[in-house]
PDB file of C-alpha atoms in Angstrom:
ATOM      1  CA  MET A  28     -39.212  97.059  31.362  1.00 70.00           C
ATOM      2  CA  LYS A  29     -36.387  94.674  29.346  1.00 84.00           C
ATOM      3  CA  PRO A  30     -37.626  94.522  26.558  1.00 87.00           C
ATOM      4  CA  THR A  31     -39.122  91.055  23.871  1.00 91.00           C
ATOM      5  CA  ILE A  32     -40.198  89.660  20.948  1.00 89.00           C
ATOM      6  CA  PHE A  33     -43.306  90.804  21.042  1.00 93.00           C
ATOM      7  CA  THR A  34     -43.171  94.065  22.631  1.00 92.00           C
ATOM      8  CA  VAL A  35     -40.487  94.838  20.010  1.00 91.00           C
ATOM      9  CA  LYS A  36     -42.903  93.591  17.569  1.00 92.00           C
ATOM     10  CA  GLU A  37     -45.487  96.221  18.031  1.00 93.00           C
ATOM     11  CA  LEU A  38     -42.784  98.706  18.912  1.00 92.00           C
ATOM     12  CA  LEU A  39     -41.362  97.991  14.698  1.00 93.00           C
ATOM     13  CA  ILE A  40     -44.522  97.840  13.460  1.00 93.00           C
ATOM     14  CA  ASN A  41     -45.948 101.480  14.922  1.00 92.00           C
ATOM     15  CA  LYS A  42     -42.777 103.148  13.721  1.00 91.00           C
ATOM     16  CA  LEU A  43     -43.009 101.821  10.616  1.00 92.00           C
ATOM     17  CA  ASN A  44     -47.328 102.705  10.244  1.00 90.00           C
ATOM     18  CA  ASN A  45     -47.800 102.037   7.096  1.00 89.00           C
ATOM     19  CA  PRO A  46     -51.107 100.917   5.830  1.00 88.00           C
ATOM     20  CA  ASP A  47     -49.467  99.001   2.862  1.00 87.00           C
ATOM     21  CA  TYR A  48     -47.547  97.139   5.240  1.00 91.00           C
ATOM     22  CA  ARG A  49     -48.963  93.788   6.206  1.00 91.00           C
ATOM     23  CA  TYR A  50     -47.152  91.824   9.261  1.00 94.00           C
ATOM     24  CA  THR A  51     -47.187  87.812  10.101  1.00 93.00           C
ATOM     25  CA  PHE A  52     -45.597  86.904  13.376  1.00 94.00           C
ATOM     26  CA  ASP A  53     -44.598  83.629  13.764  1.00 91.00           C
ATOM     27  CA  LYS A  54     -43.908  82.793  17.954  1.00 88.00           C
ATOM     28  CA  ASP A  55     -42.473  79.566  17.433  1.00 89.00           C
ATOM     29  CA  SER A  56     -39.333  81.324  15.564  1.00 89.00           C
ATOM     30  CA  GLY A  57     -39.671  84.728  16.522  1.00 89.00           C
ATOM     31  CA  THR A  58     -39.518  85.878  13.088  1.00 91.00           C
ATOM     32  CA  LEU A  59     -41.887  89.332  11.898  1.00 92.00           C
ATOM     33  CA  GLN A  60     -42.310  89.195   8.289  1.00 90.00           C
ATOM     34  CA  VAL A  61     -43.311  92.451   6.831  1.00 91.00           C
ATOM     35  CA  LYS A  62     -44.749  92.511   3.301  1.00 89.00           C
ATOM     36  CA  ASN A  63     -45.544  95.746   1.622  1.00 88.00           C
ATOM     37  CA  ASP A  64     -48.790  95.158  -0.952  1.00 81.00           C
ATOM     38  CA  ARG A  65     -47.248  97.368  -3.830  1.00 78.00           C
ATOM     39  CA  VAL A  66     -44.251  96.144  -5.000  1.00 74.00           C
ATOM     40  CA  LYS A  67     -45.476  92.221  -3.395  1.00 68.00           C
ATOM     41  CA  ASN A  68     -42.157  92.018  -1.446  1.00 72.00           C
ATOM     42  CA  ALA A  69     -41.670  90.804   1.667  1.00 80.00           C
ATOM     43  CA  VAL A  70     -38.835  91.332   4.040  1.00 83.00           C
ATOM     44  CA  THR A  71     -38.494  89.181   7.762  1.00 86.00           C
ATOM     45  CA  ILE A  72     -36.872  90.064  10.462  1.00 88.00           C
ATOM     46  CA  GLN A  73     -35.445  88.133  13.700  1.00 86.00           C
ATOM     47  CA  LEU A  74     -36.807  89.761  16.600  1.00 90.00           C
ATOM     48  CA  ALA A  75     -34.397  88.029  18.802  1.00 88.00           C
ATOM     49  CA  GLU A  76     -31.222  89.475  17.367  1.00 85.00           C
ATOM     50  CA  LEU A  77     -33.270  92.530  16.856  1.00 88.00           C
ATOM     51  CA  VAL A  78     -34.330  92.690  21.111  1.00 89.00           C
ATOM     52  CA  LYS A  79     -30.449  91.965  21.583  1.00 87.00           C
ATOM     53  CA  LEU A  80     -29.821  95.512  19.585  1.00 85.00           C
ATOM     54  CA  ILE A  81     -32.096  97.307  21.164  1.00 89.00           C
ATOM     55  CA  GLU A  82     -30.499  96.679  24.570  1.00 88.00           C
ATOM     56  CA  ARG A  83     -27.074  97.628  23.878  1.00 83.00           C
ATOM     57  CA  ASP A  84     -28.208 100.530  21.218  1.00 83.00           C
ATOM     58  CA  GLY A  85     -31.654 101.761  22.236  1.00 86.00           C
ATOM     59  CA  GLU A  86     -34.079 103.109  20.264  1.00 86.00           C
ATOM     60  CA  SER A  87     -31.296 103.880  17.146  1.00 85.00           C
ATOM     61  CA  ALA A  88     -31.095  99.929  16.958  1.00 85.00           C
ATOM     62  CA  LEU A  89     -34.827 100.010  16.435  1.00 88.00           C
ATOM     63  CA  ASP A  90     -34.301 103.011  14.026  1.00 87.00           C
ATOM     64  CA  LYS A  91     -31.966 101.401  11.656  1.00 83.00           C
ATOM     65  CA  GLN A  92     -34.631  98.078  11.218  1.00 87.00           C
ATOM     66  CA  VAL A  93     -36.831 100.383  10.082  1.00 88.00           C
ATOM     67  CA  TYR A  94     -34.561 102.508   7.683  1.00 84.00           C
ATOM     68  CA  TYR A  95     -33.277  98.735   6.133  1.00 81.00           C
ATOM     69  CA  ILE A  96     -37.178  97.598   5.761  1.00 85.00           C
ATOM     70  CA  THR A  97     -37.730 100.783   4.286  1.00 84.00           C
ATOM     71  CA  SER A  98     -34.946 100.484   2.142  1.00 77.00           C
ATOM     72  CA  SER A  99     -35.444  97.876   0.699  1.00 76.00           C
ATOM     73  CA  PHE A 100     -39.057  98.258  -0.670  1.00 81.00           C
ATOM     74  CA  ALA A 101     -37.369 101.889  -1.963  1.00 75.00           C
ATOM     75  CA  ALA A 102     -34.955  99.227  -3.833  1.00 70.00           C
ATOM     76  CA  ALA A 103     -38.165  96.842  -4.799  1.00 69.00           C
ATOM     77  CA  GLN A 104     -39.634  99.521  -7.075  1.00 69.00           C
ATOM     78  CA  ASN A 105     -37.337 101.270  -8.586  1.00 64.00           C
ATOM     79  CA  THR A 106     -37.378 100.952 -12.649  1.00 62.00           C
ATOM     80  CA  LYS A 107     -34.262 102.512 -13.433  1.00 68.00           C
ATOM     81  CA  ARG A 108     -31.801 100.427 -16.061  1.00 74.00           C
ATOM     82  CA  VAL A 109     -29.107  99.208 -15.510  1.00 82.00           C
ATOM     83  CA  GLU A 110     -27.562 100.083 -19.061  1.00 82.00           C
ATOM     84  CA  ASP A 111     -28.297 103.315 -18.368  1.00 81.00           C
ATOM     85  CA  HIS A 112     -26.612 103.405 -14.959  1.00 85.00           C
ATOM     86  CA  MET A 113     -22.836 101.192 -15.688  1.00 92.00           C
ATOM     87  CA  ASP A 114     -21.099 104.197 -13.001  1.00 94.00           C
ATOM     88  CA  ASP A 115     -24.057 103.041 -10.612  1.00 94.00           C
ATOM     89  CA  LEU A 116     -22.383  99.062 -10.704  1.00 96.00           C
ATOM     90  CA  TYR A 117     -21.090  98.198  -7.586  1.00 97.00           C
ATOM     91  CA  PRO A 118     -20.050  94.442  -5.838  1.00 98.00           C
ATOM     92  CA  VAL A 119     -21.289  93.881  -2.442  1.00 97.00           C
ATOM     93  CA  ILE A 120     -20.304  90.569  -0.030  1.00 97.00           C
ATOM     94  CA  ARG A 121     -22.964  88.375   1.396  1.00 96.00           C
ATOM     95  CA  SER A 122     -22.461  85.397   3.066  1.00 95.00           C
ATOM     96  CA  SER A 123     -23.024  82.014   1.732  1.00 94.00           C
ATOM     97  CA  SER A 124     -26.265  81.233   3.262  1.00 93.00           C
ATOM     98  CA  PHE A 125     -27.768  84.287   2.077  1.00 92.00           C
ATOM     99  CA  PRO A 126     -30.767  83.203  -1.185  1.00 92.00           C
ATOM    100  CA  LEU A 127     -29.432  82.309  -4.837  1.00 95.00           C
ATOM    101  CA  GLU A 128     -32.437  83.882  -5.967  1.00 91.00           C
ATOM    102  CA  THR A 129     -35.167  86.228  -5.451  1.00 85.00           C
ATOM    103  CA  LYS A 130     -38.430  85.028  -3.652  1.00 77.00           C
ATOM    104  CA  GLU A 131     -39.757  85.050  -7.622  1.00 79.00           C
ATOM    105  CA  GLY A 132     -37.773  82.714  -8.558  1.00 88.00           C
ATOM    106  CA  GLU A 133     -35.199  84.763 -10.614  1.00 89.00           C
ATOM    107  CA  PRO A 134     -31.276  83.591  -9.757  1.00 95.00           C
ATOM    108  CA  PHE A 135     -28.915  86.784  -8.869  1.00 95.00           C
ATOM    109  CA  ILE A 136     -25.778  87.640 -10.132  1.00 96.00           C
ATOM    110  CA  VAL A 137     -23.099  86.385  -8.006  1.00 97.00           C
ATOM    111  CA  THR A 138     -19.647  85.063  -8.064  1.00 97.00           C
ATOM    112  CA  ASP A 139     -18.088  82.269  -5.472  1.00 96.00           C
ATOM    113  CA  HIS A 140     -15.772  83.971  -2.904  1.00 96.00           C
ATOM    114  CA  THR A 141     -15.297  81.918  -0.140  1.00 96.00           C
ATOM    115  CA  ALA A 142     -16.765  78.821   1.913  1.00 94.00           C
ATOM    116  CA  GLU A 143     -18.166  81.668   4.213  1.00 95.00           C
ATOM    117  CA  THR A 144     -19.056  84.260   1.438  1.00 97.00           C
ATOM    118  CA  ARG A 145     -20.467  85.221  -2.138  1.00 97.00           C
ATOM    119  CA  ILE A 146     -20.196  88.537  -3.850  1.00 98.00           C
ATOM    120  CA  TYR A 147     -23.099  89.803  -5.232  1.00 97.00           C
ATOM    121  CA  TYR A 148     -23.787  92.426  -7.654  1.00 97.00           C
ATOM    122  CA  VAL A 149     -25.967  95.839  -6.979  1.00 94.00           C
ATOM    123  CA  LEU A 150     -27.192  98.840  -9.077  1.00 92.00           C
ATOM    124  CA  ASP A 151     -26.959 101.861  -6.420  1.00 90.00           C
ATOM    125  CA  LEU A 152     -30.341 103.724  -6.273  1.00 82.00           C
ATOM    126  CA  GLY A 153     -28.699 106.406  -3.742  1.00 80.00           C
ATOM    127  CA  ASN A 154     -29.777 105.929  -0.091  1.00 74.00           C
ATOM    128  CA  THR A 155     -30.463 102.295  -0.751  1.00 78.00           C
ATOM    129  CA  TYR A 156     -28.888  99.723  -3.904  1.00 86.00           C
ATOM    130  CA  ARG A 157     -30.855  97.086  -6.049  1.00 87.00           C
ATOM    131  CA  LEU A 158     -29.553  93.573  -6.117  1.00 91.00           C
ATOM    132  CA  LEU A 159     -29.266  92.452  -9.836  1.00 93.00           C
ATOM    133  CA  THR A 160     -30.439  89.004 -11.455  1.00 92.00           C
ATOM    134  CA  GLN A 161     -30.391  87.542 -14.211  1.00 92.00           C
ATOM    135  CA  LYS A 162     -33.184  89.865 -15.807  1.00 88.00           C
ATOM    136  CA  ASP A 163     -30.720  92.237 -15.933  1.00 88.00           C
ATOM    137  CA  THR A 164     -28.201  90.758 -18.237  1.00 88.00           C
ATOM    138  CA  SER A 165     -30.736  90.507 -21.018  1.00 79.00           C
ATOM    139  CA  VAL A 166     -29.034  94.023 -22.630  1.00 75.00           C
ATOM    140  CA  LEU A 167     -24.984  93.332 -21.152  1.00 82.00           C
ATOM    141  CA  ALA A 168     -23.277  90.264 -20.551  1.00 90.00           C
ATOM    142  CA  VAL A 169     -22.412  89.328 -17.286  1.00 94.00           C
ATOM    143  CA  GLU A 170     -18.988  89.634 -17.141  1.00 94.00           C
ATOM    144  CA  LYS A 171     -19.373  93.355 -18.705  1.00 95.00           C
ATOM    145  CA  ILE A 172     -22.109  93.952 -15.258  1.00 95.00           C
ATOM    146  CA  LYS A 173     -18.935  92.216 -13.157  1.00 97.00           C
ATOM    147  CA  SER A 174     -15.782  93.621 -14.019  1.00 96.00           C
ATOM    148  CA  GLN A 175     -17.264  97.470 -14.170  1.00 97.00           C
ATOM    149  CA  ALA A 176     -18.472  96.678 -11.200  1.00 97.00           C
ATOM    150  CA  LEU A 177     -14.952  96.219 -10.124  1.00 97.00           C
ATOM    151  CA  ILE A 178     -13.833  99.234 -11.508  1.00 97.00           C
ATOM    152  CA  ASN A 179     -16.628 101.169 -10.279  1.00 97.00           C
ATOM    153  CA  LEU A 180     -15.771 100.317  -6.502  1.00 98.00           C
ATOM    154  CA  ASN A 181     -11.917 100.932  -7.277  1.00 97.00           C
ATOM    155  CA  THR A 182     -12.308 104.245  -7.592  1.00 97.00           C
ATOM    156  CA  LYS A 183     -13.525 104.857  -3.855  1.00 97.00           C
ATOM    157  CA  LYS A 184     -11.732 106.273  -1.533  1.00 96.00           C
ATOM    158  CA  ILE A 185     -10.917 104.147   1.701  1.00 97.00           C
ATOM    159  CA  PRO A 186     -10.245 105.805   4.493  1.00 96.00           C
ATOM    160  CA  LEU A 187      -8.301 104.040   7.457  1.00 96.00           C
ATOM    161  CA  LYS A 188      -8.622 104.512  10.621  1.00 96.00           C
ATOM    162  CA  GLU A 189      -5.974 103.140  12.890  1.00 96.00           C
ATOM    163  CA  ASP A 190      -4.933 101.575  16.436  1.00 96.00           C
ATOM    164  CA  ASN A 191      -2.490  99.774  18.128  1.00 95.00           C
ATOM    165  CA  VAL A 192      -2.915  96.471  20.488  1.00 94.00           C
ATOM    166  CA  ALA A 193      -0.131  95.109  22.035  1.00 93.00           C
ATOM    167  CA  GLY A 194       2.085  95.701  18.602  1.00 94.00           C
ATOM    168  CA  ASN A 195      -0.844  94.776  16.315  1.00 96.00           C
ATOM    169  CA  ARG A 196      -1.380  97.491  14.197  1.00 97.00           C
ATOM    170  CA  PHE A 197      -5.349  97.541  13.462  1.00 97.00           C
ATOM    171  CA  TYR A 198      -7.598  99.473  10.355  1.00 98.00           C
ATOM    172  CA  PHE A 199     -11.418 100.387  10.046  1.00 97.00           C
ATOM    173  CA  VAL A 200     -12.581 101.051   7.071  1.00 97.00           C
ATOM    174  CA  ARG A 201     -15.946 102.385   7.377  1.00 95.00           C
ATOM    175  CA  THR A 202     -17.694 104.760   5.590  1.00 94.00           C
ATOM    176  CA  ASN A 203     -20.956 103.629   5.819  1.00 89.00           C
ATOM    177  CA  ASP A 204     -21.884 103.822   2.289  1.00 92.00           C
ATOM    178  CA  GLY A 205     -23.063 100.667   1.888  1.00 91.00           C
ATOM    179  CA  TYR A 206     -19.158  99.464   0.203  1.00 96.00           C
ATOM    180  CA  ASP A 207     -17.044  98.627   3.174  1.00 97.00           C
ATOM    181  CA  ALA A 208     -17.026  95.241   3.142  1.00 97.00           C
ATOM    182  CA  SER A 209     -16.299  95.351  -0.454  1.00 98.00           C
ATOM    183  CA  ARG A 210     -13.294  97.295  -0.810  1.00 98.00           C
ATOM    184  CA  LEU A 211     -11.865  93.765   0.335  1.00 98.00           C
ATOM    185  CA  LEU A 212     -12.045  93.329  -3.815  1.00 98.00           C
ATOM    186  CA  ASN A 213     -10.474  96.018  -4.569  1.00 98.00           C
ATOM    187  CA  GLU A 214      -7.022  93.683  -5.187  1.00 97.00           C
ATOM    188  CA  LYS A 215      -4.213  96.887  -5.547  1.00 97.00           C
ATOM    189  CA  PHE A 216      -5.525  98.109  -1.951  1.00 98.00           C
ATOM    190  CA  MET A 217      -5.031  94.481  -0.250  1.00 98.00           C
ATOM    191  CA  GLU A 218      -1.204  94.407  -1.756  1.00 97.00           C
ATOM    192  CA  LYS A 219      -0.567  97.626  -0.532  1.00 97.00           C
ATOM    193  CA  MET A 220      -1.517  96.781   2.762  1.00 97.00           C
ATOM    194  CA  GLU A 221       0.135  92.754   2.217  1.00 97.00           C
ATOM    195  CA  LYS A 222       3.584  94.738   0.960  1.00 97.00           C
ATOM    196  CA  ASN A 223       3.497  97.104   4.069  1.00 96.00           C
ATOM    197  CA  ALA A 224       2.472  94.200   6.706  1.00 97.00           C
ATOM    198  CA  LYS A 225       5.694  93.374   9.413  1.00 96.00           C
ATOM    199  CA  GLY A 226       3.275  90.825  10.369  1.00 96.00           C
ATOM    200  CA  GLN A 227       0.563  88.497   8.633  1.00 97.00           C
ATOM    201  CA  ILE A 228      -2.478  90.783   7.424  1.00 97.00           C
ATOM    202  CA  VAL A 229      -5.676  88.599   8.821  1.00 97.00           C
ATOM    203  CA  VAL A 230      -9.114  90.861   7.362  1.00 98.00           C
ATOM    204  CA  ALA A 231     -12.827  90.564   8.789  1.00 97.00           C
ATOM    205  CA  VAL A 232     -16.347  91.697   7.309  1.00 97.00           C
ATOM    206  CA  PRO A 233     -18.466  90.724   9.794  1.00 96.00           C
ATOM    207  CA  HIS A 234     -20.673  92.861   8.225  1.00 95.00           C
ATOM    208  CA  GLN A 235     -21.305  95.094   5.369  1.00 93.00           C
ATOM    209  CA  ASP A 236     -20.367  98.682   6.628  1.00 94.00           C
ATOM    210  CA  VAL A 237     -17.417  97.767   7.738  1.00 96.00           C
ATOM    211  CA  LEU A 238     -14.206  96.311   6.930  1.00 98.00           C
ATOM    212  CA  LEU A 239     -11.431  95.097   9.762  1.00 98.00           C
ATOM    213  CA  LEU A 240      -7.976  94.465   8.947  1.00 98.00           C
ATOM    214  CA  VAL A 241      -5.065  93.734  11.376  1.00 97.00           C
ATOM    215  CA  ASP A 242      -1.145  93.640  10.944  1.00 97.00           C
ATOM    216  CA  VAL A 243      -1.262  90.543  12.930  1.00 96.00           C
ATOM    217  CA  VAL A 244       2.842  90.152  14.724  1.00 95.00           C
ATOM    218  CA  ASN A 245       1.287  87.850  17.939  1.00 94.00           C
ATOM    219  CA  GLU A 246      -1.352  85.679  19.030  1.00 91.00           C
ATOM    220  CA  ALA A 247      -3.296  88.742  20.827  1.00 92.00           C
ATOM    221  CA  GLY A 248      -3.456  89.731  17.458  1.00 93.00           C
ATOM    222  CA  TYR A 249      -5.517  86.881  16.255  1.00 93.00           C
ATOM    223  CA  ASP A 250      -7.769  87.146  19.666  1.00 92.00           C
ATOM    224  CA  VAL A 251      -8.473  90.478  19.722  1.00 93.00           C
ATOM    225  CA  ILE A 252      -9.975  90.788  15.544  1.00 94.00           C
ATOM    226  CA  GLY A 253     -11.586  87.423  16.640  1.00 92.00           C
ATOM    227  CA  HIS A 254     -13.609  89.349  19.566  1.00 92.00           C
ATOM    228  CA  LEU A 255     -13.965  92.699  17.105  1.00 94.00           C
ATOM    229  CA  THR A 256     -15.472  90.622  14.891  1.00 94.00           C
ATOM    230  CA  LEU A 257     -18.312  88.899  17.011  1.00 91.00           C
ATOM    231  CA  ASP A 258     -18.768  92.172  18.182  1.00 91.00           C
ATOM    232  CA  PHE A 259     -19.385  94.041  14.628  1.00 92.00           C
ATOM    233  CA  TYR A 260     -21.349  91.605  13.500  1.00 91.00           C
ATOM    234  CA  ALA A 261     -23.686  91.555  16.377  1.00 85.00           C
ATOM    235  CA  SER A 262     -24.296  94.948  15.419  1.00 80.00           C
ATOM    236  CA  GLY A 263     -24.891  95.173  11.481  1.00 79.00           C
ATOM    237  CA  PRO A 264     -27.693  95.316   9.583  1.00 74.00           C
ATOM    238  CA  VAL A 265     -26.887  93.195   7.313  1.00 86.00           C
ATOM    239  CA  PRO A 266     -24.546  90.365   9.224  1.00 91.00           C
ATOM    240  CA  ILE A 267     -21.822  88.696   6.832  1.00 96.00           C
ATOM    241  CA  THR A 268     -19.706  86.473   8.764  1.00 96.00           C
ATOM    242  CA  THR A 269     -18.089  86.056  12.277  1.00 94.00           C
ATOM    243  CA  LEU A 270     -14.457  84.265  10.687  1.00 95.00           C
ATOM    244  CA  ALA A 271     -11.499  86.302  10.062  1.00 96.00           C
ATOM    245  CA  PHE A 272      -9.615  85.208   7.358  1.00 97.00           C
ATOM    246  CA  GLU A 273      -5.545  85.341   6.776  1.00 96.00           C
ATOM    247  CA  TYR A 274      -4.658  87.211   3.171  1.00 97.00           C
ATOM    248  CA  SER A 275      -1.784  85.901   1.289  1.00 96.00           C
ATOM    249  CA  LYS A 276      -1.589  86.513  -2.057  1.00 93.00           C
ATOM    250  CA  GLY A 277      -4.941  87.068  -3.010  1.00 94.00           C
ATOM    251  CA  HIS A 278      -5.997  84.197  -0.873  1.00 95.00           C
ATOM    252  CA  LEU A 279      -8.201  84.037   1.826  1.00 96.00           C
ATOM    253  CA  THR A 280      -7.622  81.133   4.185  1.00 94.00           C
ATOM    254  CA  PRO A 281     -10.374  81.395   7.333  1.00 93.00           C
ATOM    255  CA  VAL A 282      -8.594  81.618  11.119  1.00 90.00           C
ATOM    256  CA  PHE A 283     -10.185  78.524  12.328  1.00 73.00           C
ATOM    257  CA  ILE A 284      -9.146  75.973  10.251  1.00 44.00           C
ATOM    258  CA  LEU A 285      -5.139  77.025  10.863  1.00 49.00           C
ATOM    259  CA  ALA A 286      -6.162  77.115  14.002  1.00 47.00           C
ATOM    260  CA  LYS A 287      -7.341  73.341  13.949  1.00 40.00           C
ATOM    261  CA  ASN A 288      -4.461  72.539  12.304  1.00 44.00           C
ATOM    262  CA  LYS A 289      -1.914  73.846  14.353  1.00 47.00           C
ATOM    263  CA  GLN A 290      -4.022  71.577  17.127  1.00 44.00           C
ATOM    264  CA  LYS A 291      -2.943  68.504  15.037  1.00 44.00           C
ATOM    265  CA  GLY A 292       0.489  69.604  13.939  1.00 42.00           C
ATOM    266  CA  LEU A 293      -0.231  70.063  10.340  1.00 39.00           C
TER     267      LEU A 293
END
């Protein structure tokens, strides 16, 4: 039987199976809010998107959603102090539409990135992480947190899987450690990719667990990374953006803007 938002709602609630959770279903918006009474925290699920993932990936899509919800609540319960775990600080990339503060009104620590993306900072907790807020700056300065997070990120290995499509060289970073998209912020890595490119380096961060790069030498390269970005965006637990970006000397330019400019002869 074809899944609907109603059947998926029941499947998800049954999978979660936690007496501390309270559920609010909004039929009009197609959302399910899951609230944890222990931490006074809530997660809202877009059921229509989950239906699409289940149609494509089966029960594994439901398992991933359960993991996302339980991990979010686990992070909210964690009391580790930032100053005691400096080696566990990292930057993560999120959509520019991602909230700037917690539901309690506490501002997150952020850095502007592009019109489509923003950088947040986290404390790694092993299987999940906690987004840092201004409360975490009571002992450490904001700039110290940001600089240390980048230092830690730059120590992470960047294994590349490669493919060739119509003469365009594609590279995929998928370690599933929660920081694949973040590796875009490794300046030395990006400079090396640009230096070794035969054409134009184009990058995409459709969700947090993948970084796509392509050495574009013809129009087919743009077409393929555009399709790949949309496909990955639809499958990720934390989507970021469907746009790809041209990378040049540390600057990112959205590809759709370039296309419009070329059409106008600019």
